[in-house]
mmCIF file of C-alpha atoms in Angstrom:
data_model
loop_
_atom_site.group_PDB
_atom_site.id
_atom_site.type_symbol
_atom_site.label_atom_id
_atom_site.label_comp_id
_atom_site.label_asym_id
_atom_site.label_seq_id
_atom_site.Cartn_x
_atom_site.Cartn_y
_atom_site.Cartn_z
ATOM 1 C CA MET A 1 113.014 -204.454 111.126
ATOM 2 C CA ASN A 2 114.314 -204.141 114.644
ATOM 3 C CA SER A 3 111.881 -202.314 116.939
ATOM 4 C CA ASN A 4 114.390 -201.575 119.637
ATOM 5 C CA LEU A 5 112.333 -199.186 121.774
ATOM 6 C CA GLU A 6 114.128 -199.565 125.078
ATOM 7 C CA GLN A 7 116.154 -196.416 124.458
ATOM 8 C CA LYS A 8 115.250 -193.615 126.860
ATOM 9 C CA ARG A 9 112.822 -191.198 125.240
ATOM 10 C CA HIS A 10 113.633 -187.528 124.927
ATOM 11 C CA PRO A 11 110.545 -185.264 125.269
ATOM 12 C CA LYS A 12 111.224 -183.675 121.856
ATOM 13 C CA ASN A 13 112.412 -186.976 120.334
ATOM 14 C CA LEU A 14 115.945 -185.711 119.799
ATOM 15 C CA LYS A 15 119.313 -187.395 120.006
ATOM 16 C CA ASN A 16 121.645 -185.946 122.597
ATOM 17 C CA THR A 17 123.673 -184.260 119.849
ATOM 18 C CA TRP A 18 120.660 -182.051 119.040
ATOM 19 C CA VAL A 19 119.445 -181.243 122.547
ATOM 20 C CA ASN A 20 121.743 -178.238 123.002
ATOM 21 C CA GLN A 21 122.108 -177.365 119.314
ATOM 22 C CA THR A 22 121.919 -173.637 118.568
ATOM 23 C CA GLY A 23 121.827 -171.811 115.268
ATOM 24 C CA HIS A 24 120.489 -173.274 112.067
ATOM 25 C CA ILE A 25 120.034 -177.011 112.269
ATOM 26 C CA SER A 26 120.629 -178.025 108.670
ATOM 27 C CA LEU A 27 123.955 -178.692 106.991
ATOM 28 C CA TYR A 28 122.911 -180.386 103.746
ATOM 29 C CA ALA A 29 119.488 -178.857 103.058
ATOM 30 C CA GLY A 30 120.756 -175.881 101.102
ATOM 31 C CA PRO A 31 120.370 -175.350 97.362
ATOM 32 C CA ASP A 32 121.510 -178.734 96.071
ATOM 33 C CA PRO A 33 120.609 -179.355 92.402
ATOM 34 C CA GLU A 34 120.884 -183.133 92.874
ATOM 35 C CA TYR A 35 117.710 -183.141 95.005
ATOM 36 C CA LYS A 36 115.859 -181.497 92.117
ATOM 37 C CA ASN A 37 117.436 -183.877 89.591
ATOM 38 C CA LEU A 38 116.389 -186.964 91.554
ATOM 39 C CA PHE A 39 112.855 -185.687 92.033
ATOM 40 C CA LYS A 40 112.442 -184.818 88.352
ATOM 41 C CA LYS A 41 113.869 -188.165 87.212
ATOM 42 C CA HIS A 42 111.724 -190.338 89.471
ATOM 43 C CA TYR A 43 108.672 -188.160 90.228
ATOM 44 C CA GLY A 44 108.533 -185.746 87.295
ATOM 45 C CA SER A 45 104.777 -186.110 86.862
ATOM 46 C CA PHE A 46 104.007 -186.187 90.587
ATOM 47 C CA LYS A 47 100.580 -185.152 91.869
ATOM 48 C CA GLY A 48 99.367 -185.795 95.374
ATOM 49 C CA THR A 49 100.318 -185.549 99.043
ATOM 50 C CA ILE A 50 103.807 -185.410 100.499
ATOM 51 C CA LEU A 51 105.242 -185.953 103.953
ATOM 52 C CA GLU A 52 108.718 -184.534 104.445
ATOM 53 C CA ILE A 53 110.542 -185.498 107.611
ATOM 54 C CA GLY A 54 112.997 -182.797 108.613
ATOM 55 C CA ALA A 55 112.656 -180.021 106.023
ATOM 56 C CA GLY A 56 115.893 -178.234 106.955
ATOM 57 C CA THR A 57 115.901 -174.803 105.312
ATOM 58 C CA GLY A 58 112.779 -175.636 103.294
ATOM 59 C CA TYR A 59 114.709 -175.381 100.020
ATOM 60 C CA PHE A 60 113.551 -178.732 98.645
ATOM 61 C CA ALA A 61 109.950 -178.236 99.795
ATOM 62 C CA LYS A 62 109.807 -174.808 98.151
ATOM 63 C CA HIS A 63 111.121 -176.196 94.865
ATOM 64 C CA ILE A 64 108.542 -178.988 94.841
ATOM 65 C CA LEU A 65 105.661 -176.702 95.814
ATOM 66 C CA GLU A 66 106.575 -174.225 93.064
ATOM 67 C CA ASN A 67 106.984 -176.831 90.318
ATOM 68 C CA TYR A 68 104.671 -179.788 91.007
ATOM 69 C CA SER A 69 100.975 -180.386 91.750
ATOM 70 C CA VAL A 70 101.000 -180.948 95.480
ATOM 71 C CA LYS A 71 97.618 -181.261 97.161
ATOM 72 C CA GLN A 72 99.032 -181.162 100.694
ATOM 73 C CA TYR A 73 102.615 -180.932 101.914
ATOM 74 C CA THR A 74 103.108 -182.097 105.496
ATOM 75 C CA ILE A 75 106.344 -181.265 107.298
ATOM 76 C CA LEU A 76 107.382 -183.145 110.431
ATOM 77 C CA ASP A 77 110.104 -181.232 112.251
ATOM 78 C CA ILE A 78 111.207 -179.816 115.578
ATOM 79 C CA SER A 79 109.334 -176.749 116.825
ATOM 80 C CA ARG A 80 112.089 -174.175 116.324
ATOM 81 C CA ASN A 81 112.583 -175.236 112.719
ATOM 82 C CA ILE A 82 108.825 -175.131 112.068
ATOM 83 C CA THR A 83 108.720 -171.543 113.349
ATOM 84 C CA GLU A 84 111.591 -170.583 111.061
ATOM 85 C CA LEU A 85 109.991 -172.247 108.021
ATOM 86 C CA GLN A 86 106.604 -170.628 108.670
ATOM 87 C CA THR A 87 108.044 -167.136 108.951
ATOM 88 C CA ASN A 88 110.726 -167.281 106.268
ATOM 89 C CA TYR A 89 111.304 -169.662 103.378
ATOM 90 C CA LEU A 90 107.864 -171.300 103.222
ATOM 91 C CA LYS A 91 105.647 -168.496 104.518
ATOM 92 C CA ASP A 92 103.726 -168.071 101.233
ATOM 93 C CA PHE A 93 102.515 -171.658 100.846
ATOM 94 C CA LYS A 94 99.040 -172.398 102.196
ATOM 95 C CA GLN A 95 98.986 -176.152 101.476
ATOM 96 C CA ILE A 96 101.625 -176.912 104.126
ATOM 97 C CA LYS A 97 100.637 -178.692 107.318
ATOM 98 C CA TYR A 98 103.224 -178.698 110.114
ATOM 99 C CA ILE A 99 103.558 -181.409 112.740
ATOM 100 C CA ASP A 100 105.896 -180.958 115.679
ATOM 101 C CA SER A 101 108.224 -183.887 116.331
ATOM 102 C CA GLU A 102 106.888 -184.027 119.891
ATOM 103 C CA LYS A 103 103.559 -185.153 118.392
ATOM 104 C CA TYR A 104 104.978 -187.233 115.551
ATOM 105 C CA GLU A 105 102.303 -189.927 115.950
ATOM 106 C CA GLN A 106 99.909 -187.571 114.125
ATOM 107 C CA ILE A 107 101.576 -188.546 110.844
ATOM 108 C CA PHE A 108 100.031 -192.002 111.207
ATOM 109 C CA ASN A 109 96.506 -190.556 110.850
ATOM 110 C CA GLN A 110 96.640 -190.389 107.059
ATOM 111 C CA LYS A 111 98.150 -191.986 103.979
ATOM 112 C CA TYR A 112 100.730 -190.106 101.898
ATOM 113 C CA ASP A 113 101.561 -190.452 98.235
ATOM 114 C CA LEU A 114 105.245 -189.703 98.849
ATOM 115 C CA LEU A 115 107.654 -189.658 101.786
ATOM 116 C CA ILE A 116 110.709 -187.398 101.469
ATOM 117 C CA GLU A 117 113.533 -187.664 103.982
ATOM 118 C CA THR A 118 116.972 -186.121 103.523
ATOM 119 C CA HIS A 119 119.681 -186.449 106.176
ATOM 120 C CA CYS A 120 117.221 -186.382 109.065
ATOM 121 C CA LEU A 121 116.087 -189.751 110.432
ATOM 122 C CA SER A 122 119.680 -190.896 110.883
ATOM 123 C CA GLU A 123 120.014 -188.037 113.374
ATOM 124 C CA THR A 124 117.027 -189.123 115.472
ATOM 125 C CA PRO A 125 116.760 -191.692 118.270
ATOM 126 C CA ARG A 126 116.313 -195.327 117.243
ATOM 127 C CA TYR A 127 112.870 -195.642 118.866
ATOM 128 C CA TYR A 128 111.693 -192.621 116.835
ATOM 129 C CA TYR A 129 112.760 -193.661 113.343
ATOM 130 C CA SER A 130 111.808 -197.303 114.018
ATOM 131 C CA ASP A 131 108.302 -196.335 115.065
ATOM 132 C CA ILE A 132 107.861 -194.047 112.058
ATOM 133 C CA LEU A 133 109.020 -196.643 109.549
ATOM 134 C CA GLU A 134 106.884 -199.367 111.103
ATOM 135 C CA LYS A 135 103.657 -197.368 111.152
ATOM 136 C CA ILE A 136 103.768 -194.878 108.284
ATOM 137 C CA ASN A 137 101.361 -195.431 105.387
ATOM 138 C CA VAL A 138 102.993 -194.264 102.148
ATOM 139 C CA ASP A 139 103.029 -195.380 98.506
ATOM 140 C CA ASN A 140 106.388 -193.937 97.394
ATOM 141 C CA CYS A 141 109.612 -192.731 98.953
ATOM 142 C CA LEU A 142 112.645 -190.598 98.218
ATOM 143 C CA ILE A 143 115.127 -191.072 101.049
ATOM 144 C CA ILE A 144 118.626 -189.596 100.986
ATOM 145 C CA ASP A 145 120.266 -190.623 104.231
ATOM 146 C CA GLU A 146 122.921 -192.775 105.827
ATOM 147 C CA SER A 147 124.082 -192.980 109.412
ATOM 148 C CA THR A 148 127.709 -192.509 110.377
ATOM 149 C CA ASP A 149 126.864 -192.604 114.093
ATOM 150 C CA PRO A 150 128.905 -195.390 115.711
ATOM 151 C CA THR A 151 126.333 -195.620 118.529
ATOM 152 C CA ASP A 152 123.551 -196.536 116.096
ATOM 153 C CA LEU A 153 124.675 -199.273 113.762
ATOM 154 C CA GLU A 154 121.081 -200.364 113.048
ATOM 155 C CA PHE A 155 119.883 -197.320 111.114
ATOM 156 C CA ASN A 156 121.264 -198.212 107.681
ATOM 157 C CA GLU A 157 119.988 -201.780 107.825
ATOM 158 C CA THR A 158 116.573 -200.651 109.087
ATOM 159 C CA VAL A 159 116.071 -198.148 106.266
ATOM 160 C CA SER A 160 117.415 -200.519 103.620
ATOM 161 C CA GLU A 161 115.044 -203.280 104.714
ATOM 162 C CA TRP A 162 112.096 -200.884 104.866
ATOM 163 C CA ALA A 163 112.777 -199.450 101.385
ATOM 164 C CA SER A 164 113.289 -202.898 99.841
ATOM 165 C CA ALA A 165 109.634 -203.762 100.532
ATOM 166 C CA PHE A 166 108.361 -201.341 97.875
ATOM 167 C CA ARG A 167 106.899 -203.252 94.943
ATOM 168 C CA LEU A 168 108.856 -201.083 92.485
ATOM 169 C CA ASN A 169 112.218 -200.370 94.060
ATOM 170 C CA GLU A 170 113.672 -198.103 91.411
ATOM 171 C CA GLY A 171 116.983 -196.950 92.656
ATOM 172 C CA THR A 172 118.714 -197.930 95.833
ATOM 173 C CA HIS A 173 122.199 -196.644 95.125
ATOM 174 C CA ARG A 174 125.070 -194.637 96.529
ATOM 175 C CA SER A 175 125.102 -191.103 95.124
ATOM 176 C CA TYR A 176 128.277 -189.090 94.786
ATOM 177 C CA GLU A 177 126.399 -186.026 93.564
ATOM 178 C CA ILE A 178 124.889 -184.824 96.856
ATOM 179 C CA ALA A 179 126.405 -181.547 98.046
ATOM 180 C CA GLY A 180 128.851 -182.034 100.889
ATOM 181 C CA LEU A 181 129.070 -185.795 100.312
ATOM 182 C CA LYS A 182 130.714 -186.072 96.895
ATOM 183 C CA LYS A 183 133.778 -187.888 98.262
ATOM 184 C CA THR A 184 132.075 -190.437 100.494
ATOM 185 C CA GLY A 185 128.670 -190.583 98.827
ATOM 186 C CA THR A 186 125.407 -191.301 100.595
ATOM 187 C CA MET A 187 122.573 -193.773 100.152
ATOM 188 C CA VAL A 188 119.533 -192.886 98.058
ATOM 189 C CA TYR A 189 116.371 -194.997 98.214
ATOM 190 C CA ILE A 190 113.675 -194.668 95.547
ATOM 191 C CA GLY A 191 110.582 -196.751 96.297
ATOM 192 C CA LYS A 192 107.322 -196.798 94.352
ATOM 193 C CA GLY A 193 104.026 -198.624 94.158
ATOM 194 C CA GLY A 194 103.347 -199.183 97.855
ATOM 195 C CA ARG A 195 104.971 -201.683 100.168
ATOM 196 C CA ASP A 196 104.423 -205.409 100.443
ATOM 197 C CA ALA A 197 103.943 -206.743 103.958
ATOM 198 C CA LYS A 198 106.987 -208.650 105.168
#
């Protein structure tokens, strides 16, 4: 995994495309049944702790919290999205812990049973996603993401290499069922059983 950290840091750990973003920040985090299908297929009997990076509208988190035994659900996101989630879509769930992306290193203080990431890390600076993937302690992953940013050609290789280290890699594949990406498809990574050191 390339730990290219020479990129200039943004105080909120955002790419330039997000610095002046207004309005709702999520394009693909709406009610997509494929997210639910993938979770049920691979994690249908899930119990434990979850870290979701970039919860978007909170749709997927709400579905999981309403239908599965989640001890703690941690959401890492930017401050304005956290405020929106806390006051709207996820306001009724007490087992959610929020971590602002400015303080993302806090996610390294515990181990998670499952990492969920949908269309988020590819939109963050290289130093940010590289640091997270190098240091996170997680036993399973469901990642739906692929970079189309011509200025960051390392993202796809970095995530693929990271996901391949899971002892039970159950489903690295291109999905054509994700809303908004049915024509081009996007990469889905299903990793289980913890990661082997490489």
